[in-house]
Amino acid sequence: MAGLTLGQAPTRRGRPSARRARRQRLFRWVVVAVLAVFFLLPLFAMLEFTTRGAGGKLSFDTWKLLFNWGQLSQTYPDLSAGITASAGLVVLTVALMLVLLVPTVIWVRLRLPGLRRVVEFICLLPLTIPAIVLVVGLAPVYAWVTYFLGGSSLTLTFAYTILVLPYAYRAVDAGLSAIDVRTLAEAARSLGAGWGTVMWRVVLPNIRSAVLSAAFLTVALVLGEFTLASLLNRSNVQVAINLLGKSSATMSVAVSLAALVLAFVLLLLLSLVGRGRRRAQEETS
Amino acid sequence: MTESVQVTGAAAADRGGVAVRLEGLRRRFGAVQALDGLDLDLAPGELVALLGPSGCGKTTALRVLAGLEDTDEGRVLVGGRDITTLPANRRDMGMVFQAYSLFPHLTAQENVEFGLRLRRRQAGDRRRRAAEMLELVGIGKHAGRYPHQLSGGQQQRVALARALAIEPQVLLLDEPLSALDAKVRVQLRDEIRRIQVEVGITTLFVTHDQEEALAVADRVGVMRDGRLEQLGPPSEVYLRPATPFVADFVGLSNRLPGRVVNGAVEVLGARLPLIDPLAAPTGEVTALVRPEAVDVVVDPDGPGRILAASFLGSMSRATVAMPGDVLVVAQVASARLGELTPGTAVRVALHEVPTPLA
């Protein structure tokens, strides 16, 4: 955030204010620098640790192994299973979240505005319940899930969909608030559009970036989830990292770093999507 | 009322369009009775403006006709067919909204094509029709622009083109001009009328702006508390208001104390005929007198004094203080402002036009 205002010119002329502006600019740079060190130092430490070879020499063996899928699944079968499970979970959770949440939120806005508060409350509820408590409630449910669908890690999709609801709801809701959904829907209806067409051809294209944000947030959250998977005896990348940490610390740290960077890149993309859209609107208005 | 429907109807019949009938519409929102037994007939090709203060039910009436709002009671007939329970998307009505309603992700051209696409018209046919409509509303050269690249007035033009492109049976205009600035408003208002006459489509126009309603409509309906107070040609509504509410709401009126004597009302020394002499009470009353029915004459011996004069362009308005704390607002030619400075002694003369009572 601070970085956005770094280059701002002082608004008032004159020596005292110029000095103050200079001091403020310096202060901003210091804040940015301290924060950067705070965030980047551990990452550098991780990178250094994973590239430390025998005798303290620089070695990329761990990273080469990590990106060589065949060899990786032979050497660390649990890890590759965890990565596969997480990848599957990401896809399924995003899909289930979108299918459940987006039409519901749009429908509530258009047809049942009285229910908006209730839906918001329900969607935000998972935020207030600690994961560990959630597991206590989910365990008996998952006994049934296992009974019907088997013990695959992919069944975590259901729990994760609940977990991502608060974030995804916020994102989609913000997108809907930015457009006049009601008028657009009524205009489309009067032109002959059924409700399906209203959703698919009118509302959805106009909240695309909001839906994309919801999806990105979901990806980041699912990639970083450990508690539920571990306590429900399922495997995902975080559980695998934890296990691996006991046998091969280097590989475990390398995977952690890769996951962190991936999540960071996703969030960066997300903010770029949002900013690109805002800028396009500013330019033309 | 029925008379005027037939008269306008006969004139409008050759323009095409269908008849619309709203019958005994009732609609309640919580404690508010938005529509209270509204009856309204639109002759084929006619433009009826519904006018009234906010909350009088005019927009609800239009939305019921559009199918965007349900009724508690009553029927909606278009071309003799009962469409009360038909969903909005199957009613075949073009609508222009108060809020900008163009689809932000589509260009002007694509917006106009939207309804045609839903009707599965061929691509070439669709493009031709959209271009034609955009040309009709005078925005052909901006066809490739997105809504956010258009001004408010241009957006409403595109919205009008979009509504007309599907060749609807009825055109519904829900305060389409109220978000625009004064000059664009007048321009677009006249153009809406031109296009409506050209296309010959039955149109319901909802507005709270009396000038707008009087300027474009074949007939004006003044609404209050969910029902029609008066429905008639603009001149009739303005000159012969059926109720004190209409007299008060449409145009500016002076409320002057008077006395009813022998079927006429005496106001400030003048005897004015009454609009409805039979219904008038006797004795002290309040008469509603239009500013344009008041003449101000400079007279050193006159009982009145100019209190203020405000310049309004070609015409101006002078406020005269008369004895007994009576204020009279008069419309005067702006050229006379020089002689009507505050403090000038004047007398007022009232035109002998049919006068309503409050």
mmCIF file of C-alpha atoms in Angstrom, chain B residues 7-297:
data_model
loop_
_atom_site.group_PDB
_atom_site.id
_atom_site.type_symbol
_atom_site.label_atom_id
_atom_site.label_comp_id
_atom_site.label_asym_id
_atom_site.label_seq_id
_atom_site.Cartn_x
_atom_site.Cartn_y
_atom_site.Cartn_z
ATOM 1 C CA VAL B 7 -61.238 11.024 -30.434
ATOM 2 C CA THR B 8 -57.534 10.371 -29.904
ATOM 3 C CA GLY B 9 -58.056 6.741 -30.793
ATOM 4 C CA ALA B 10 -59.529 7.586 -34.177
ATOM 5 C CA ALA B 11 -56.623 9.862 -34.943
ATOM 6 C CA ALA B 12 -54.136 7.276 -33.772
ATOM 7 C CA ALA B 13 -55.696 4.203 -35.380
ATOM 8 C CA ASP B 14 -53.981 4.723 -38.712
ATOM 9 C CA ARG B 15 -50.637 4.977 -36.926
ATOM 10 C CA GLY B 16 -50.872 1.331 -35.837
ATOM 11 C CA GLY B 17 -50.182 0.155 -32.303
ATOM 12 C CA VAL B 18 -52.423 -1.722 -29.905
ATOM 13 C CA ALA B 19 -54.910 -0.666 -27.253
ATOM 14 C CA VAL B 20 -53.875 -1.086 -23.633
ATOM 15 C CA ARG B 21 -56.271 -1.325 -20.730
ATOM 16 C CA LEU B 22 -55.466 -1.355 -17.033
ATOM 17 C CA GLU B 23 -58.488 -2.458 -15.072
ATOM 18 C CA GLY B 24 -59.010 -1.949 -11.345
ATOM 19 C CA LEU B 25 -55.341 -2.401 -10.463
ATOM 20 C CA ARG B 26 -54.551 -2.703 -6.784
ATOM 21 C CA ARG B 27 -51.135 -3.165 -5.266
ATOM 22 C CA ARG B 28 -50.075 -2.847 -1.645
ATOM 23 C CA PHE B 29 -46.489 -2.655 -0.342
ATOM 24 C CA GLY B 30 -46.668 -3.155 3.428
ATOM 25 C CA ALA B 31 -48.578 -0.168 4.745
ATOM 26 C CA VAL B 32 -48.515 1.702 1.435
ATOM 27 C CA GLN B 33 -51.360 1.319 -1.053
ATOM 28 C CA ALA B 34 -49.363 2.020 -4.207
ATOM 29 C CA LEU B 35 -52.273 1.347 -6.572
ATOM 30 C CA ASP B 36 -55.812 1.784 -5.388
ATOM 31 C CA GLY B 37 -58.151 0.632 -8.128
ATOM 32 C CA LEU B 38 -56.407 2.272 -11.079
ATOM 33 C CA ASP B 39 -58.256 2.255 -14.400
ATOM 34 C CA LEU B 40 -56.498 3.488 -17.509
ATOM 35 C CA ASP B 41 -57.092 3.082 -21.226
ATOM 36 C CA LEU B 42 -54.524 3.804 -23.910
ATOM 37 C CA ALA B 43 -55.755 4.067 -27.480
ATOM 38 C CA PRO B 44 -53.624 2.453 -30.203
ATOM 39 C CA GLY B 45 -50.612 4.638 -30.972
ATOM 40 C CA GLU B 46 -51.373 7.041 -28.165
ATOM 41 C CA LEU B 47 -48.819 8.512 -25.769
ATOM 42 C CA VAL B 48 -50.200 8.834 -22.271
ATOM 43 C CA ALA B 49 -48.064 10.490 -19.602
ATOM 44 C CA LEU B 50 -48.650 9.584 -15.981
ATOM 45 C CA LEU B 51 -47.776 12.511 -13.790
ATOM 46 C CA GLY B 52 -47.735 12.784 -10.039
ATOM 47 C CA PRO B 53 -45.657 13.358 -6.941
ATOM 48 C CA SER B 54 -43.283 10.607 -5.829
ATOM 49 C CA GLY B 55 -45.107 7.737 -4.185
ATOM 50 C CA CYS B 56 -48.355 8.320 -6.109
ATOM 51 C CA GLY B 57 -48.112 4.913 -7.784
ATOM 52 C CA LYS B 58 -47.236 5.990 -11.324
ATOM 53 C CA THR B 59 -44.094 3.876 -11.559
ATOM 54 C CA THR B 60 -45.873 0.920 -9.979
ATOM 55 C CA ALA B 61 -48.565 1.193 -12.652
ATOM 56 C CA LEU B 62 -45.930 1.103 -15.389
ATOM 57 C CA ARG B 63 -44.098 -1.813 -13.770
ATOM 58 C CA VAL B 64 -47.328 -3.770 -13.488
ATOM 59 C CA LEU B 65 -47.919 -3.209 -17.194
ATOM 60 C CA ALA B 66 -44.324 -4.333 -17.877
ATOM 61 C CA GLY B 67 -44.801 -7.456 -15.769
ATOM 62 C CA LEU B 68 -42.001 -6.483 -13.394
ATOM 63 C CA GLU B 69 -44.454 -6.105 -10.526
ATOM 64 C CA ASP B 70 -47.409 -8.284 -9.552
ATOM 65 C CA THR B 71 -50.878 -6.966 -8.871
ATOM 66 C CA ASP B 72 -53.013 -7.877 -5.896
ATOM 67 C CA GLU B 73 -56.143 -7.283 -7.927
ATOM 68 C CA GLY B 74 -57.148 -6.130 -11.400
ATOM 69 C CA ARG B 75 -56.322 -7.013 -14.997
ATOM 70 C CA VAL B 76 -53.909 -5.893 -17.682
ATOM 71 C CA LEU B 77 -55.126 -6.162 -21.269
ATOM 72 C CA VAL B 78 -53.052 -5.508 -24.360
ATOM 73 C CA GLY B 79 -54.824 -5.651 -27.702
ATOM 74 C CA GLY B 80 -57.762 -7.237 -25.909
ATOM 75 C CA ARG B 81 -55.647 -10.097 -24.543
ATOM 76 C CA ASP B 82 -55.418 -10.606 -20.775
ATOM 77 C CA ILE B 83 -51.707 -10.689 -19.918
ATOM 78 C CA THR B 84 -52.005 -10.167 -16.153
ATOM 79 C CA THR B 85 -50.124 -13.373 -15.321
ATOM 80 C CA LEU B 86 -47.725 -13.397 -18.257
ATOM 81 C CA PRO B 87 -44.066 -13.061 -17.164
ATOM 82 C CA ALA B 88 -42.197 -9.905 -18.188
ATOM 83 C CA ASN B 89 -40.000 -11.637 -20.754
ATOM 84 C CA ARG B 90 -43.019 -12.814 -22.755
ATOM 85 C CA ARG B 91 -44.958 -9.538 -22.783
ATOM 86 C CA ASP B 92 -43.300 -7.986 -25.819
ATOM 87 C CA MET B 93 -42.797 -4.525 -24.373
ATOM 88 C CA GLY B 94 -39.896 -2.168 -24.832
ATOM 89 C CA MET B 95 -38.842 -0.309 -21.747
ATOM 90 C CA VAL B 96 -36.511 2.581 -21.000
ATOM 91 C CA PHE B 97 -35.519 2.976 -17.371
ATOM 92 C CA GLN B 98 -34.674 5.954 -15.206
ATOM 93 C CA ALA B 99 -31.335 4.442 -14.212
ATOM 94 C CA TYR B 100 -28.863 3.795 -16.997
ATOM 95 C CA SER B 101 -29.642 0.243 -17.966
ATOM 96 C CA LEU B 102 -27.354 -0.546 -20.895
ATOM 97 C CA PHE B 103 -25.392 -3.751 -20.471
ATOM 98 C CA PRO B 104 -21.902 -2.481 -19.576
ATOM 99 C CA HIS B 105 -20.057 -5.351 -21.284
ATOM 100 C CA LEU B 106 -21.697 -4.792 -24.671
ATOM 101 C CA THR B 107 -21.259 -1.984 -27.190
ATOM 102 C CA ALA B 108 -24.169 0.252 -28.167
ATOM 103 C CA GLN B 109 -24.709 -1.889 -31.266
ATOM 104 C CA GLU B 110 -24.585 -5.147 -29.288
ATOM 105 C CA ASN B 111 -26.973 -3.709 -26.721
ATOM 106 C CA VAL B 112 -29.506 -2.971 -29.420
ATOM 107 C CA GLU B 113 -28.967 -6.426 -30.920
ATOM 108 C CA PHE B 114 -29.526 -8.146 -27.569
ATOM 109 C CA GLY B 115 -33.306 -8.455 -27.867
ATOM 110 C CA LEU B 116 -33.061 -9.482 -31.531
ATOM 111 C CA ARG B 117 -30.549 -12.190 -30.657
ATOM 112 C CA LEU B 118 -33.011 -13.588 -28.101
ATOM 113 C CA ARG B 119 -35.573 -13.663 -30.895
ATOM 114 C CA ARG B 120 -33.124 -15.692 -32.974
ATOM 115 C CA ARG B 121 -32.913 -13.195 -35.817
ATOM 116 C CA GLN B 122 -30.214 -13.795 -38.438
ATOM 117 C CA ALA B 123 -26.907 -12.016 -37.787
ATOM 118 C CA GLY B 124 -27.116 -9.806 -40.889
ATOM 119 C CA ASP B 125 -30.735 -8.933 -40.274
ATOM 120 C CA ARG B 126 -29.892 -8.172 -36.648
ATOM 121 C CA ARG B 127 -27.026 -5.861 -37.547
ATOM 122 C CA ARG B 128 -29.086 -4.024 -40.128
ATOM 123 C CA ARG B 129 -31.982 -3.471 -37.737
ATOM 124 C CA ALA B 130 -29.685 -2.304 -34.919
ATOM 125 C CA ALA B 131 -27.906 0.149 -37.203
ATOM 126 C CA GLU B 132 -31.257 1.445 -38.404
ATOM 127 C CA MET B 133 -32.489 1.965 -34.846
ATOM 128 C CA LEU B 134 -29.272 3.707 -33.760
ATOM 129 C CA GLU B 135 -29.645 5.963 -36.768
ATOM 130 C CA LEU B 136 -33.238 6.695 -35.783
ATOM 131 C CA VAL B 137 -32.178 7.909 -32.336
ATOM 132 C CA GLY B 138 -29.328 9.878 -33.896
ATOM 133 C CA ILE B 139 -26.398 7.928 -32.525
ATOM 134 C CA GLY B 140 -25.323 5.865 -35.531
ATOM 135 C CA LYS B 141 -21.701 6.999 -35.408
ATOM 136 C CA HIS B 142 -21.246 5.812 -31.806
ATOM 137 C CA ALA B 143 -22.430 2.250 -32.478
ATOM 138 C CA GLY B 144 -19.087 0.730 -31.503
ATOM 139 C CA ARG B 145 -18.800 2.490 -28.170
ATOM 140 C CA TYR B 146 -19.319 0.932 -24.769
ATOM 141 C CA PRO B 147 -21.879 2.478 -22.399
ATOM 142 C CA HIS B 148 -19.205 4.054 -20.191
ATOM 143 C CA GLN B 149 -17.867 5.873 -23.264
ATOM 144 C CA LEU B 150 -21.249 7.534 -23.851
ATOM 145 C CA SER B 151 -22.834 10.508 -22.086
ATOM 146 C CA GLY B 152 -26.042 10.098 -20.104
ATOM 147 C CA GLY B 153 -28.168 11.431 -22.944
ATOM 148 C CA GLN B 154 -26.483 9.154 -25.478
ATOM 149 C CA GLN B 155 -26.986 6.161 -23.188
ATOM 150 C CA GLN B 156 -30.696 6.866 -22.937
ATOM 151 C CA ARG B 157 -30.873 7.193 -26.719
ATOM 152 C CA VAL B 158 -29.283 3.775 -27.100
ATOM 153 C CA ALA B 159 -31.678 2.421 -24.476
ATOM 154 C CA LEU B 160 -34.566 3.787 -26.539
ATOM 155 C CA ALA B 161 -33.152 2.199 -29.703
ATOM 156 C CA ARG B 162 -32.753 -1.092 -27.831
ATOM 157 C CA ALA B 163 -36.348 -0.954 -26.620
ATOM 158 C CA LEU B 164 -37.702 -0.170 -30.098
ATOM 159 C CA ALA B 165 -35.509 -2.651 -31.976
ATOM 160 C CA ILE B 166 -37.618 -5.623 -30.910
ATOM 161 C CA GLU B 167 -40.694 -3.956 -32.416
ATOM 162 C CA PRO B 168 -42.630 -4.184 -29.179
ATOM 163 C CA GLN B 169 -46.369 -3.766 -28.916
ATOM 164 C CA VAL B 170 -46.054 -1.149 -26.197
ATOM 165 C CA LEU B 171 -43.290 1.272 -25.251
ATOM 166 C CA LEU B 172 -42.797 2.004 -21.554
ATOM 167 C CA LEU B 173 -40.778 5.015 -20.439
ATOM 168 C CA ASP B 174 -40.021 5.147 -16.722
ATOM 169 C CA GLU B 175 -38.734 8.683 -16.091
ATOM 170 C CA PRO B 176 -36.122 8.226 -18.828
ATOM 171 C CA LEU B 177 -35.022 11.854 -18.731
ATOM 172 C CA SER B 178 -34.787 12.570 -15.024
ATOM 173 C CA ALA B 179 -31.053 11.796 -14.775
ATOM 174 C CA LEU B 180 -30.165 14.179 -17.613
ATOM 175 C CA ASP B 181 -29.353 17.870 -17.535
ATOM 176 C CA ALA B 182 -31.963 20.435 -18.551
ATOM 177 C CA LYS B 183 -30.941 21.078 -22.139
ATOM 178 C CA VAL B 184 -30.480 17.424 -23.105
ATOM 179 C CA ARG B 185 -33.756 16.682 -21.380
ATOM 180 C CA VAL B 186 -35.773 19.023 -23.566
ATOM 181 C CA GLN B 187 -33.983 17.878 -26.712
ATOM 182 C CA LEU B 188 -34.459 14.177 -26.022
ATOM 183 C CA ARG B 189 -38.029 14.709 -24.882
ATOM 184 C CA ASP B 190 -38.957 16.222 -28.231
ATOM 185 C CA GLU B 191 -37.124 13.461 -30.022
ATOM 186 C CA ILE B 192 -38.922 10.754 -28.070
ATOM 187 C CA ARG B 193 -42.178 12.289 -29.207
ATOM 188 C CA ARG B 194 -41.017 12.492 -32.825
ATOM 189 C CA ILE B 195 -39.929 8.854 -32.840
ATOM 190 C CA GLN B 196 -43.065 7.711 -31.040
ATOM 191 C CA VAL B 197 -45.270 9.354 -33.643
ATOM 192 C CA GLU B 198 -43.071 8.025 -36.466
ATOM 193 C CA VAL B 199 -43.180 4.450 -35.183
ATOM 194 C CA GLY B 200 -46.800 4.772 -34.097
ATOM 195 C CA ILE B 201 -46.364 2.766 -30.940
ATOM 196 C CA THR B 202 -48.682 2.907 -27.931
ATOM 197 C CA THR B 203 -46.631 4.496 -25.177
ATOM 198 C CA LEU B 204 -46.908 4.973 -21.434
ATOM 199 C CA PHE B 205 -44.595 7.687 -20.153
ATOM 200 C CA VAL B 206 -44.112 8.090 -16.412
ATOM 201 C CA THR B 207 -42.680 11.340 -15.103
ATOM 202 C CA HIS B 208 -42.809 13.698 -12.162
ATOM 203 C CA ASP B 209 -41.945 16.653 -14.414
ATOM 204 C CA GLN B 210 -45.184 18.372 -15.421
ATOM 205 C CA GLU B 211 -43.591 20.357 -18.213
ATOM 206 C CA GLU B 212 -42.324 17.121 -19.757
ATOM 207 C CA ALA B 213 -45.736 15.477 -19.484
ATOM 208 C CA LEU B 214 -47.607 18.458 -20.916
ATOM 209 C CA ALA B 215 -45.125 18.817 -23.779
ATOM 210 C CA VAL B 216 -45.110 15.284 -25.178
ATOM 211 C CA ALA B 217 -48.345 13.543 -24.272
ATOM 212 C CA ASP B 218 -51.573 13.045 -26.182
ATOM 213 C CA ARG B 219 -53.193 12.776 -22.801
ATOM 214 C CA VAL B 220 -51.888 13.392 -19.303
ATOM 215 C CA GLY B 221 -53.025 11.412 -16.293
ATOM 216 C CA VAL B 222 -52.430 13.053 -12.940
ATOM 217 C CA MET B 223 -52.126 10.453 -10.197
ATOM 218 C CA ARG B 224 -52.494 10.707 -6.465
ATOM 219 C CA ASP B 225 -52.520 7.964 -3.831
ATOM 220 C CA GLY B 226 -52.727 5.140 -6.353
ATOM 221 C CA ARG B 227 -55.579 6.439 -8.489
ATOM 222 C CA LEU B 228 -56.149 8.891 -11.323
ATOM 223 C CA GLU B 229 -57.285 12.371 -10.315
ATOM 224 C CA GLN B 230 -57.710 13.525 -13.883
ATOM 225 C CA LEU B 231 -57.017 12.186 -17.358
ATOM 226 C CA GLY B 232 -57.221 14.446 -20.347
ATOM 227 C CA PRO B 233 -55.371 16.357 -23.036
ATOM 228 C CA PRO B 234 -52.549 18.545 -21.652
ATOM 229 C CA SER B 235 -54.408 21.815 -22.245
ATOM 230 C CA GLU B 236 -57.460 20.544 -20.417
ATOM 231 C CA VAL B 237 -55.461 19.327 -17.431
ATOM 232 C CA TYR B 238 -53.694 22.663 -17.264
ATOM 233 C CA LEU B 239 -56.583 25.021 -17.947
ATOM 234 C CA ARG B 240 -59.476 23.120 -16.423
ATOM 235 C CA PRO B 241 -58.068 21.076 -13.548
ATOM 236 C CA ALA B 242 -60.689 18.666 -12.280
ATOM 237 C CA THR B 243 -59.633 18.800 -8.656
ATOM 238 C CA PRO B 244 -57.778 21.233 -6.383
ATOM 239 C CA PHE B 245 -54.924 18.702 -6.234
ATOM 240 C CA VAL B 246 -54.482 18.808 -10.010
ATOM 241 C CA ALA B 247 -54.693 22.598 -10.030
ATOM 242 C CA ASP B 248 -52.070 22.744 -7.334
ATOM 243 C CA PHE B 249 -49.765 20.092 -8.797
ATOM 244 C CA VAL B 250 -49.823 21.087 -12.445
ATOM 245 C CA GLY B 251 -48.349 24.529 -12.915
ATOM 246 C CA LEU B 252 -47.806 27.180 -10.312
ATOM 247 C CA SER B 253 -50.871 28.648 -8.623
ATOM 248 C CA ASN B 254 -51.553 31.585 -6.336
ATOM 249 C CA ARG B 255 -53.783 30.693 -3.424
ATOM 250 C CA LEU B 256 -55.928 33.792 -3.023
ATOM 251 C CA PRO B 257 -58.784 34.430 -0.594
ATOM 252 C CA GLY B 258 -62.127 34.981 -2.308
ATOM 253 C CA ARG B 259 -65.896 34.823 -1.893
ATOM 254 C CA VAL B 260 -68.322 32.779 -3.940
ATOM 255 C CA VAL B 261 -71.254 34.899 -5.050
ATOM 256 C CA ASN B 262 -73.825 33.752 -7.628
ATOM 257 C CA GLY B 263 -71.692 31.036 -9.218
ATOM 258 C CA ALA B 264 -68.585 33.160 -9.546
ATOM 259 C CA VAL B 265 -65.728 33.912 -7.231
ATOM 260 C CA GLU B 266 -64.694 37.419 -6.230
ATOM 261 C CA VAL B 267 -60.950 37.704 -5.834
ATOM 262 C CA LEU B 268 -59.058 40.980 -5.286
ATOM 263 C CA GLY B 269 -61.992 42.921 -6.639
ATOM 264 C CA ALA B 270 -62.368 40.822 -9.803
ATOM 265 C CA ARG B 271 -65.239 38.446 -10.596
ATOM 266 C CA LEU B 272 -63.941 35.165 -11.991
ATOM 267 C CA PRO B 273 -66.101 32.361 -13.395
ATOM 268 C CA LEU B 274 -65.799 29.022 -11.590
ATOM 269 C CA ILE B 275 -64.730 25.801 -13.310
ATOM 270 C CA ASP B 276 -67.336 23.851 -11.426
ATOM 271 C CA PRO B 277 -69.966 26.327 -10.151
ATOM 272 C CA LEU B 278 -72.370 23.595 -8.985
ATOM 273 C CA ALA B 279 -69.855 21.985 -6.626
ATOM 274 C CA ALA B 280 -68.610 25.263 -5.170
ATOM 275 C CA PRO B 281 -69.393 26.098 -1.564
ATOM 276 C CA THR B 282 -70.729 29.543 -0.759
ATOM 277 C CA GLY B 283 -68.920 32.153 1.285
ATOM 278 C CA GLU B 284 -65.187 32.409 1.958
ATOM 279 C CA VAL B 285 -63.001 30.206 -0.265
ATOM 280 C CA THR B 286 -59.459 29.976 -1.569
ATOM 281 C CA ALA B 287 -59.166 30.440 -5.310
ATOM 282 C CA LEU B 288 -56.240 29.061 -7.351
ATOM 283 C CA VAL B 289 -55.010 31.625 -9.845
ATOM 284 C CA ARG B 290 -52.172 31.031 -12.326
ATOM 285 C CA PRO B 291 -49.381 33.627 -12.467
ATOM 286 C CA GLU B 292 -50.033 34.099 -16.184
ATOM 287 C CA ALA B 293 -53.620 35.095 -15.372
ATOM 288 C CA VAL B 294 -52.392 38.078 -13.350
ATOM 289 C CA ASP B 295 -51.553 41.458 -14.893
ATOM 290 C CA VAL B 296 -49.447 43.947 -12.981
ATOM 291 C CA VAL B 297 -50.052 47.610 -13.804
#
